[in-house]
Amino acid sequence: MPKNILITGGAGYIGSHTVLQLLLCGFKATIIDNLDNSSEIAVTRVKELAGQFGSNLIFYKIDLRNKPALEKIFASTNFDAVIHFAGLKAVGESVRKPLLYYNNNIIGTINLIEVMGAHGCKKLVFSSSATVYGWPKEVPCTEDFPIAATNPYGRTKLFIEEICCDVYRADSEWKIILLRYFNPIGAHPSGHIGEDPNGIPNNLMPFVQQVAVGRRPALTVFGKDYKTKDGTGVRDYIHVVDLSDGHIAALRKLFDSNIGCEVYNLGTGKGTSVLEMVAAFEKASGKKIPLVMAERRPGDTETVYASTKKAELELNWKAKYGIDEMCRDQWNWANKNPYGYGGPDSAI
Ligand code: NAD
Ligand code: UFG
């Protein structure tokens, strides 16, 4: 019998790619998403890309904070595990609207865990973030580093990690994996699904992509005086398909071992500067990306990259793609869908 997985936030950027990989691996998948930051077109495209497996996908437009609706789904289907992506993720917005973030991310998660527990579904993979390392005292970041948050978004990740550990401490039937993502970029090699942020992109590569297709005049580079190879910030970029495969590895760990509540980094272990990323994207796309050098962005860190040892050893998972493939696939998605899932009229 194929395992049946519930994916919250499965219409979103990382969720849609992970759902596709799940279907291709023979899992059954049910997405719940309120489409707050995503489009149902992504779900339709995932179904198409999954070919014969597409019929194993079900979609419900539901908000996680709607507990009766969640109850109804769990009452009608037995899920073997849940991958929980759903959440708001814009750092700046979280500073302006902290209660929105606490309400959406934390209450949504508590509802989910309560309903899961009530229906005896006690296997969970949660999307955490490298943001919990703050400005790390050294790199690479290992999972046992102290964690801290510098904004409400990061605090929701930190709190949810702690909530999950408490849930396991209180009931050892739970098996929970907390995945700390570094910087997911790129898109499915088909170019049919990818990242489509609302409004002005906060993150580097969605912004670069919009410059390349002519939607924005130039990239503002935040900070040129960091103590890095070229003065710009260094991050651990990871191909979204590699990241998706990391979730399959985590699920297998939940099904095949006696894990309790464990945390794993999902990164490549390699640091790349802003200027190096821009150069790689220019090479992949043949487009010139005009730059405006500016001050550091408040709250930014200098250099963050992952130690990948624990995930390699215990999840038997390792990223396969490098930045050239990430940029190739980012450009393929951008070139085929310059306005994401919407037409030009839906762009801001
Ligand atoms: P995304 O915004 O594309 O996907 C999140 C999805 O959750 C969206 O489709 C949104 O509509 C949905 N959602 C939000 N609140 C909901 C609610 N209350 N009920 C139902 N659906 C809801 O973001 P993403 O980049 O795919 O990120 C997925 C997860 O990974 C998030 O939890 C995010 O914080 C985390 N993460 C992302 C990154 C990154 O750089 N993309 C890095 C680290 C961690
Ligand atoms: N950058 C620019 N110009 C831009 C956007 C970004 O120069 O327009 C620079 C940043 O200063 C940084 C690098 O590009 O040096 C990467 O920035 P991102 O915003 O893409 O990524 P961050 O690492 O700063 O943050 C992201 C998410 C966080 C998450 C963190 C770790 O936005 O939510 O990765 O997962 F917590």
Short mmCIF file of C-alpha atoms and ligand atoms in Angstrom, two decimals:
data_model
loop_
_atom_site.label_atom_id
_atom_site.label_comp_id
_atom_site.label_asym_id
_atom_site.label_seq_id
_atom_site.Cartn_x
_atom_site.Cartn_y
_atom_site.Cartn_z
CA MET A 1 0.00 0.00 0.00
CA PRO A 2 1.45 3.41 -0.89
CA LYS A 3 1.95 5.66 2.12
CA ASN A 4 -0.43 8.60 2.33
CA ILE A 5 1.16 11.95 3.14
CA LEU A 6 -0.53 15.22 4.08
CA ILE A 7 1.39 18.28 2.91
CA THR A 8 0.45 21.63 4.42
CA GLY A 9 1.51 24.56 2.25
CA GLY A 10 1.93 22.15 -0.65
CA ALA A 11 0.93 24.73 -3.27
CA GLY A 12 3.89 26.93 -2.28
CA TYR A 13 7.42 27.06 -3.65
CA ILE A 14 9.11 24.27 -1.72
CA GLY A 15 5.86 22.39 -1.11
CA SER A 16 4.96 22.06 -4.80
CA HIS A 17 8.40 20.68 -5.67
CA THR A 18 8.25 18.24 -2.76
CA VAL A 19 4.75 17.04 -3.67
CA LEU A 20 5.99 16.28 -7.18
CA GLN A 21 8.94 14.25 -5.86
CA LEU A 22 6.59 12.41 -3.46
CA LEU A 23 4.22 11.48 -6.28
CA LEU A 24 7.09 10.34 -8.50
CA CYS A 25 8.32 8.14 -5.63
CA GLY A 26 4.90 6.46 -5.43
CA PHE A 27 3.44 8.23 -2.37
CA LYS A 28 -0.16 9.43 -2.20
CA ALA A 29 -0.33 13.14 -1.45
CA THR A 30 -2.99 15.45 -0.03
CA ILE A 31 -2.27 19.17 -0.06
CA ILE A 32 -3.92 21.68 2.22
CA ASP A 33 -3.15 25.30 1.45
CA ASN A 34 -5.10 28.55 1.83
CA LEU A 35 -3.37 29.92 -1.32
CA ASP A 36 -2.38 33.00 0.67
CA ASN A 37 1.03 33.05 -1.04
CA SER A 38 0.52 30.60 -3.89
CA SER A 39 -1.57 29.65 -6.87
CA GLU A 40 -3.71 26.62 -7.64
CA ILE A 41 -2.02 26.58 -11.05
CA ALA A 42 1.05 25.17 -9.29
CA VAL A 43 -1.06 22.23 -8.10
CA THR A 44 -2.41 21.61 -11.60
CA ARG A 45 1.10 21.69 -13.05
CA VAL A 46 2.40 19.27 -10.40
CA LYS A 47 -0.40 16.87 -11.33
CA GLU A 48 0.58 17.14 -15.02
CA LEU A 49 4.29 16.71 -14.34
CA ALA A 50 3.56 13.61 -12.25
CA GLY A 51 2.01 11.88 -15.29
CA GLN A 52 0.45 8.55 -14.34
CA PHE A 53 0.96 9.39 -10.64
CA GLY A 54 -0.99 12.65 -10.91
CA SER A 55 -4.22 10.94 -9.86
CA ASN A 56 -2.64 10.27 -6.43
CA LEU A 57 -2.86 13.98 -5.59
CA ILE A 58 -5.75 15.66 -3.76
CA PHE A 59 -5.97 19.39 -3.03
CA TYR A 60 -8.03 21.20 -0.37
CA LYS A 61 -8.12 24.98 -0.12
CA ILE A 62 -8.14 25.26 3.66
CA ASP A 63 -6.57 27.47 6.28
CA LEU A 64 -4.74 25.57 9.01
CA ARG A 65 -6.40 27.74 11.60
CA ASN A 66 -9.78 26.34 10.52
CA LYS A 67 -9.72 23.44 12.96
CA PRO A 68 -13.14 21.95 12.09
CA ALA A 69 -12.10 21.75 8.41
CA LEU A 70 -8.85 20.08 9.41
CA GLU A 71 -10.75 17.63 11.63
CA LYS A 72 -12.99 16.71 8.72
CA ILE A 73 -10.05 15.83 6.48
CA PHE A 74 -8.38 13.71 9.16
CA ALA A 75 -11.70 11.98 9.89
CA SER A 76 -12.07 10.97 6.26
CA THR A 77 -8.47 9.90 5.50
CA ASN A 78 -5.74 8.02 7.39
CA PHE A 79 -2.45 9.82 6.91
CA ASP A 80 0.83 8.03 7.54
CA ALA A 81 2.74 11.29 8.05
CA VAL A 82 2.53 15.05 7.62
CA ILE A 83 5.03 17.46 6.04
CA HIS A 84 4.28 20.89 7.42
CA PHE A 85 5.38 23.75 5.11
CA ALA A 86 2.46 26.13 5.64
CA GLY A 87 3.51 29.43 7.14
CA LEU A 88 4.20 33.06 6.43
CA LYS A 89 7.87 33.74 5.73
CA ALA A 90 8.59 37.41 5.01
CA VAL A 91 11.03 38.69 7.63
CA GLY A 92 10.27 42.41 7.15
CA GLU A 93 6.51 41.88 7.24
CA SER A 94 6.89 39.85 10.44
CA VAL A 95 8.54 42.84 12.11
CA ARG A 96 5.61 45.07 11.12
CA LYS A 97 2.90 42.49 11.85
CA PRO A 98 4.20 40.19 14.60
CA LEU A 99 0.76 39.02 15.73
CA LEU A 100 -0.14 37.95 12.21
CA TYR A 101 2.96 35.74 12.19
CA TYR A 102 2.37 34.30 15.66
CA ASN A 103 -1.28 33.71 14.84
CA ASN A 104 -0.72 32.11 11.45
CA ASN A 105 2.45 30.11 12.06
CA ILE A 106 2.07 29.10 15.70
CA ILE A 107 -1.68 28.68 16.06
CA GLY A 108 -1.78 26.92 12.68
CA THR A 109 0.90 24.48 13.88
CA ILE A 110 -0.75 23.84 17.24
CA ASN A 111 -4.06 23.08 15.50
CA LEU A 112 -2.31 20.70 13.15
CA ILE A 113 -0.47 18.84 15.91
CA GLU A 114 -3.62 18.59 18.04
CA VAL A 115 -5.67 17.17 15.18
CA MET A 116 -2.85 14.80 14.17
CA GLY A 117 -2.57 13.52 17.75
CA ALA A 118 -6.33 13.06 18.08
CA HIS A 119 -6.31 10.90 14.95
CA GLY A 120 -3.21 8.88 15.89
CA CYS A 121 -1.03 10.36 13.14
CA LYS A 122 2.21 11.04 15.01
CA LYS A 123 4.86 11.43 12.33
CA LEU A 124 5.79 14.98 11.36
CA VAL A 125 8.39 16.76 9.23
CA PHE A 126 8.59 20.50 9.92
CA SER A 127 10.10 23.30 7.79
CA SER A 128 12.48 25.18 10.03
CA SER A 129 15.15 27.57 8.86
CA ALA A 130 18.82 28.43 9.15
CA THR A 131 17.53 31.73 10.47
CA VAL A 132 17.56 30.07 13.93
CA TYR A 133 21.39 30.21 13.86
CA GLY A 134 21.25 34.02 13.87
CA TRP A 135 24.76 35.41 13.21
CA PRO A 136 26.62 32.14 13.88
CA LYS A 137 29.80 32.29 15.96
CA GLU A 138 31.52 30.18 13.29
CA VAL A 139 30.75 28.24 10.12
CA PRO A 140 29.76 25.63 9.10
CA CYS A 141 26.68 25.63 11.33
CA THR A 142 26.14 22.33 13.10
CA GLU A 143 22.78 21.32 14.49
CA ASP A 144 23.96 21.62 18.09
CA PHE A 145 24.78 25.35 17.79
CA PRO A 146 22.83 27.60 20.16
CA ILE A 147 19.70 28.96 18.50
CA ALA A 148 18.33 32.46 18.59
CA ALA A 149 15.92 34.64 16.67
CA THR A 150 16.32 38.21 15.50
CA ASN A 151 12.77 38.82 14.22
CA PRO A 152 9.21 37.49 14.78
CA TYR A 153 9.39 35.18 11.74
CA GLY A 154 12.52 33.53 13.12
CA ARG A 155 10.92 33.35 16.55
CA THR A 156 7.98 31.38 15.13
CA LYS A 157 10.47 28.83 13.78
CA LEU A 158 12.31 28.69 17.08
CA PHE A 159 9.09 28.36 19.12
CA ILE A 160 7.68 25.68 16.83
CA GLU A 161 10.92 23.69 17.10
CA GLU A 162 10.57 23.85 20.90
CA ILE A 163 6.85 22.98 20.78
CA CYS A 164 7.65 19.90 18.68
CA CYS A 165 10.33 18.77 21.15
CA ASP A 166 7.89 19.23 24.05
CA VAL A 167 5.21 17.24 22.23
CA TYR A 168 7.68 14.38 21.83
CA ARG A 169 8.85 14.62 25.46
CA ALA A 170 5.25 14.31 26.62
CA ASP A 171 4.39 11.40 24.29
CA SER A 172 7.21 9.29 22.90
CA GLU A 173 4.96 7.79 20.22
CA TRP A 174 5.64 10.96 18.22
CA LYS A 175 8.42 10.95 15.63
CA ILE A 176 9.37 14.43 14.48
CA ILE A 177 12.05 15.75 12.13
CA LEU A 178 12.86 19.45 12.11
CA LEU A 179 14.57 20.43 8.86
CA ARG A 180 16.60 23.64 8.89
CA TYR A 181 16.72 24.85 5.29
CA PHE A 182 19.53 27.08 4.12
CA ASN A 183 18.77 29.09 0.94
CA PRO A 184 16.53 27.21 -1.48
CA ILE A 185 16.66 28.49 -5.07
CA GLY A 186 16.17 27.22 -8.61
CA ALA A 187 13.17 25.41 -9.99
CA HIS A 188 12.09 22.09 -11.39
CA PRO A 189 14.17 21.39 -14.54
CA SER A 190 10.95 21.27 -16.62
CA GLY A 191 10.53 25.01 -15.99
CA HIS A 192 6.83 24.47 -15.23
CA ILE A 193 6.95 25.07 -11.47
CA GLY A 194 9.09 27.54 -9.56
CA GLU A 195 9.04 30.40 -7.06
CA ASP A 196 6.51 33.18 -7.69
CA PRO A 197 6.62 35.68 -4.83
CA ASN A 198 3.92 38.31 -4.37
CA GLY A 199 5.07 41.92 -4.83
CA ILE A 200 8.71 42.97 -4.60
CA PRO A 201 10.86 39.90 -3.90
CA ASN A 202 12.73 39.90 -0.56
CA ASN A 203 15.17 37.21 -1.57
CA LEU A 204 18.15 37.44 -3.86
CA MET A 205 17.39 35.03 -6.69
CA PRO A 206 13.72 35.90 -7.27
CA PHE A 207 14.87 39.53 -7.52
CA VAL A 208 17.70 38.68 -9.93
CA GLN A 209 15.25 36.70 -12.04
CA GLN A 210 12.87 39.65 -12.27
CA VAL A 211 15.73 41.92 -13.36
CA ALA A 212 16.67 39.39 -16.05
CA VAL A 213 13.16 39.37 -17.54
CA GLY A 214 12.95 43.17 -17.47
CA ARG A 215 10.48 43.55 -14.60
CA ARG A 216 12.99 45.50 -12.44
CA PRO A 217 15.83 47.75 -13.59
CA ALA A 218 18.68 46.62 -11.31
CA LEU A 219 19.63 44.49 -8.34
CA THR A 220 20.45 46.36 -5.16
CA VAL A 221 23.37 44.58 -3.48
CA PHE A 222 23.02 44.95 0.28
CA GLY A 223 26.49 45.52 1.71
CA LYS A 224 29.93 45.44 0.11
CA ASP A 225 32.04 45.65 3.27
CA TYR A 226 31.49 42.22 4.83
CA LYS A 227 34.63 40.28 5.72
CA THR A 228 34.07 37.87 2.85
CA LYS A 229 35.96 37.11 -0.38
CA ASP A 230 34.39 40.06 -2.27
CA GLY A 231 32.71 42.01 0.52
CA THR A 232 29.18 40.70 -0.17
CA GLY A 233 27.16 38.31 1.98
CA VAL A 234 27.80 34.59 1.74
CA ARG A 235 25.04 31.96 1.86
CA ASP A 236 24.49 28.27 1.30
CA TYR A 237 22.23 28.06 -1.78
CA ILE A 238 20.54 24.73 -2.35
CA HIS A 239 18.60 23.52 -5.40
CA VAL A 240 14.91 23.19 -4.51
CA VAL A 241 14.80 19.70 -6.04
CA ASP A 242 17.65 18.57 -3.76
CA LEU A 243 15.79 20.13 -0.84
CA SER A 244 12.62 18.27 -1.84
CA ASP A 245 14.50 14.99 -1.95
CA GLY A 246 15.72 15.77 1.58
CA HIS A 247 12.07 15.56 2.69
CA ILE A 248 11.68 12.10 1.17
CA ALA A 249 14.81 11.04 3.04
CA ALA A 250 13.34 12.46 6.26
CA LEU A 251 10.06 10.59 5.70
CA ARG A 252 11.93 7.34 5.18
CA LYS A 253 13.75 7.97 8.46
CA LEU A 254 10.41 8.47 10.23
CA PHE A 255 9.04 5.22 8.81
CA ASP A 256 12.15 3.08 9.22
CA SER A 257 13.72 4.07 12.55
CA ASN A 258 13.02 4.82 16.17
CA ILE A 259 13.82 8.48 15.87
CA GLY A 260 12.37 10.82 18.53
CA CYS A 261 12.51 14.54 17.77
CA GLU A 262 15.61 15.31 15.67
CA VAL A 263 16.91 18.31 13.77
CA TYR A 264 18.81 18.23 10.46
CA ASN A 265 20.36 20.91 8.29
CA LEU A 266 19.48 20.81 4.60
CA GLY A 267 22.21 22.69 2.76
CA THR A 268 25.16 21.98 0.48
CA GLY A 269 27.92 23.00 2.88
CA LYS A 270 29.24 25.53 0.33
CA GLY A 271 29.23 29.30 0.74
CA THR A 272 28.60 31.56 -2.28
CA SER A 273 28.70 35.37 -2.29
CA VAL A 274 26.07 37.65 -3.84
CA LEU A 275 28.45 38.65 -6.64
CA GLU A 276 29.31 35.02 -7.37
CA MET A 277 25.61 34.17 -7.63
CA VAL A 278 25.00 37.09 -9.98
CA ALA A 279 27.92 35.99 -12.18
CA ALA A 280 26.62 32.41 -12.30
CA PHE A 281 23.14 33.63 -13.22
CA GLU A 282 24.50 35.93 -15.95
CA LYS A 283 26.39 32.98 -17.41
CA ALA A 284 23.32 30.71 -17.32
CA SER A 285 20.93 33.29 -18.78
CA GLY A 286 23.15 35.34 -21.06
CA LYS A 287 21.55 38.42 -19.45
CA LYS A 288 23.44 41.29 -17.85
CA ILE A 289 22.21 42.07 -14.32
CA PRO A 290 22.83 45.78 -13.55
CA LEU A 291 23.92 46.29 -9.95
CA VAL A 292 23.45 49.12 -7.46
CA MET A 293 25.79 48.77 -4.48
CA ALA A 294 24.08 49.81 -1.23
CA GLU A 295 24.32 49.68 2.54
CA ARG A 296 23.91 46.45 4.49
CA ARG A 297 20.32 45.32 4.98
CA PRO A 298 19.40 45.58 8.67
CA GLY A 299 19.37 42.19 10.37
CA ASP A 300 21.48 40.49 7.66
CA THR A 301 24.29 38.15 8.58
CA GLU A 302 27.73 37.93 6.99
CA THR A 303 28.42 34.28 6.25
CA VAL A 304 26.10 31.33 6.84
CA TYR A 305 26.54 27.82 5.53
CA ALA A 306 25.64 24.37 6.74
CA SER A 307 27.44 21.42 8.12
CA THR A 308 25.90 18.62 6.05
CA LYS A 309 27.41 15.72 7.99
CA LYS A 310 24.44 14.79 10.15
CA ALA A 311 21.99 14.63 7.23
CA GLU A 312 24.49 12.66 5.14
CA LEU A 313 25.14 10.17 7.92
CA GLU A 314 21.66 9.72 9.36
CA LEU A 315 19.29 10.57 6.48
CA ASN A 316 21.59 9.20 3.80
CA TRP A 317 20.91 12.39 1.82
CA LYS A 318 23.31 14.77 0.10
CA ALA A 319 22.66 17.66 -2.29
CA LYS A 320 23.61 16.79 -5.88
CA TYR A 321 23.37 20.12 -7.71
CA GLY A 322 25.74 23.09 -7.78
CA ILE A 323 25.06 26.78 -8.41
CA ASP A 324 25.36 26.43 -12.20
CA GLU A 325 22.45 23.97 -12.27
CA MET A 326 20.51 26.12 -9.79
CA CYS A 327 20.89 29.17 -12.05
CA ARG A 328 20.16 27.18 -15.23
CA ASP A 329 16.84 25.97 -13.77
CA GLN A 330 15.98 29.34 -12.23
CA TRP A 331 16.44 30.93 -15.64
CA ASN A 332 14.49 28.21 -17.46
CA TRP A 333 11.53 28.83 -15.11
CA ALA A 334 11.85 32.63 -15.45
CA ASN A 335 12.18 32.53 -19.21
CA LYS A 336 9.12 30.30 -19.62
CA ASN A 337 7.08 32.15 -16.96
CA PRO A 338 8.33 35.76 -16.75
CA TYR A 339 5.25 36.66 -14.71
CA GLY A 340 5.19 33.50 -12.64
CA TYR A 341 1.82 31.78 -12.50
CA GLY A 342 -0.04 34.99 -13.36
CA GLY A 343 -0.13 37.14 -16.49
CA PRO A 344 1.50 40.60 -16.69
CA ASP A 345 -1.65 42.13 -15.17
CA SER A 346 -1.14 40.24 -11.94
CA ALA A 347 2.38 41.62 -11.49
CA ILE A 348 3.02 44.58 -9.24
P1 NAD B 1 5.63 29.67 0.28
O1 NAD B 1 5.04 30.93 0.80
O2 NAD B 1 5.84 29.54 -1.18
O3 NAD B 1 4.77 28.42 0.78
C1 NAD B 1 4.07 28.42 1.99
C2 NAD B 1 2.63 27.99 1.68
O4 NAD B 1 1.86 27.95 2.89
C3 NAD B 1 1.93 28.97 0.74
O5 NAD B 1 1.39 28.25 -0.36
C4 NAD B 1 0.83 29.60 1.59
O6 NAD B 1 -0.31 29.91 0.83
C5 NAD B 1 0.58 28.50 2.61
N1 NAD B 1 0.04 28.95 3.90
C6 NAD B 1 0.51 29.94 4.70
N2 NAD B 1 -0.23 30.05 5.81
C7 NAD B 1 -1.20 29.08 5.72
C8 NAD B 1 -2.28 28.69 6.57
N3 NAD B 1 -2.52 29.30 7.72
N4 NAD B 1 -3.07 27.68 6.16
C9 NAD B 1 -2.85 27.05 4.98
N5 NAD B 1 -1.85 27.39 4.15
C10 NAD B 1 -1.03 28.39 4.51
O7 NAD B 1 7.00 29.43 1.06
P2 NAD B 1 8.17 28.37 0.81
O8 NAD B 1 9.37 29.11 0.39
O9 NAD B 1 7.69 27.26 0.01
O10 NAD B 1 8.42 27.93 2.31
C11 NAD B 1 7.83 26.77 2.88
C12 NAD B 1 8.23 26.69 4.33
O11 NAD B 1 9.63 26.65 4.44
C13 NAD B 1 7.77 27.88 5.18
O12 NAD B 1 7.38 27.41 6.45
C14 NAD B 1 9.03 28.73 5.29
O13 NAD B 1 9.05 29.49 6.45
C15 NAD B 1 10.11 27.65 5.31
N6 NAD B 1 11.42 28.13 4.85
C16 NAD B 1 11.53 28.73 3.62
C17 NAD B 1 12.77 29.21 3.21
C18 NAD B 1 12.93 29.89 1.87
O14 NAD B 1 13.92 30.57 1.68
N7 NAD B 1 12.02 29.72 0.93
C19 NAD B 1 13.89 29.10 4.05
C20 NAD B 1 13.73 28.48 5.28
C21 NAD B 1 12.49 28.00 5.67
N1 UFG B 2 20.57 40.32 -1.16
C1 UFG B 2 20.88 41.42 -1.92
N2 UFG B 2 19.89 42.05 -2.61
C2 UFG B 2 18.59 41.62 -2.58
C3 UFG B 2 18.28 40.49 -1.79
C4 UFG B 2 19.29 39.87 -1.10
O1 UFG B 2 22.03 41.83 -1.97
O2 UFG B 2 17.73 42.26 -3.21
C5 UFG B 2 21.65 39.63 -0.44
C6 UFG B 2 21.46 39.62 1.06
O3 UFG B 2 21.98 40.76 1.65
C7 UFG B 2 22.20 38.32 1.44
C8 UFG B 2 21.99 37.41 0.23
O4 UFG B 2 21.64 38.27 -0.85
O5 UFG B 2 23.56 38.57 1.58
C9 UFG B 2 20.86 36.41 0.43
O6 UFG B 2 19.68 37.10 0.82
P1 UFG B 2 18.25 36.38 0.87
O7 UFG B 2 17.26 37.38 1.33
O8 UFG B 2 18.00 35.68 -0.40
O9 UFG B 2 18.47 35.24 1.96
P2 UFG B 2 18.79 35.35 3.51
O10 UFG B 2 19.83 34.33 3.81
O11 UFG B 2 19.09 36.72 3.93
O12 UFG B 2 17.41 34.93 4.16
C10 UFG B 2 16.72 33.76 3.70
C11 UFG B 2 15.24 33.90 4.06
C12 UFG B 2 15.05 33.82 5.53
C13 UFG B 2 15.65 32.58 6.04
C14 UFG B 2 17.10 32.49 5.65
C15 UFG B 2 17.70 31.19 6.07
O13 UFG B 2 14.73 35.13 3.59
O14 UFG B 2 13.69 33.82 5.83
O15 UFG B 2 17.24 32.59 4.23
O16 UFG B 2 16.95 30.13 5.58
F1 UFG B 2 15.52 32.55 7.37
#
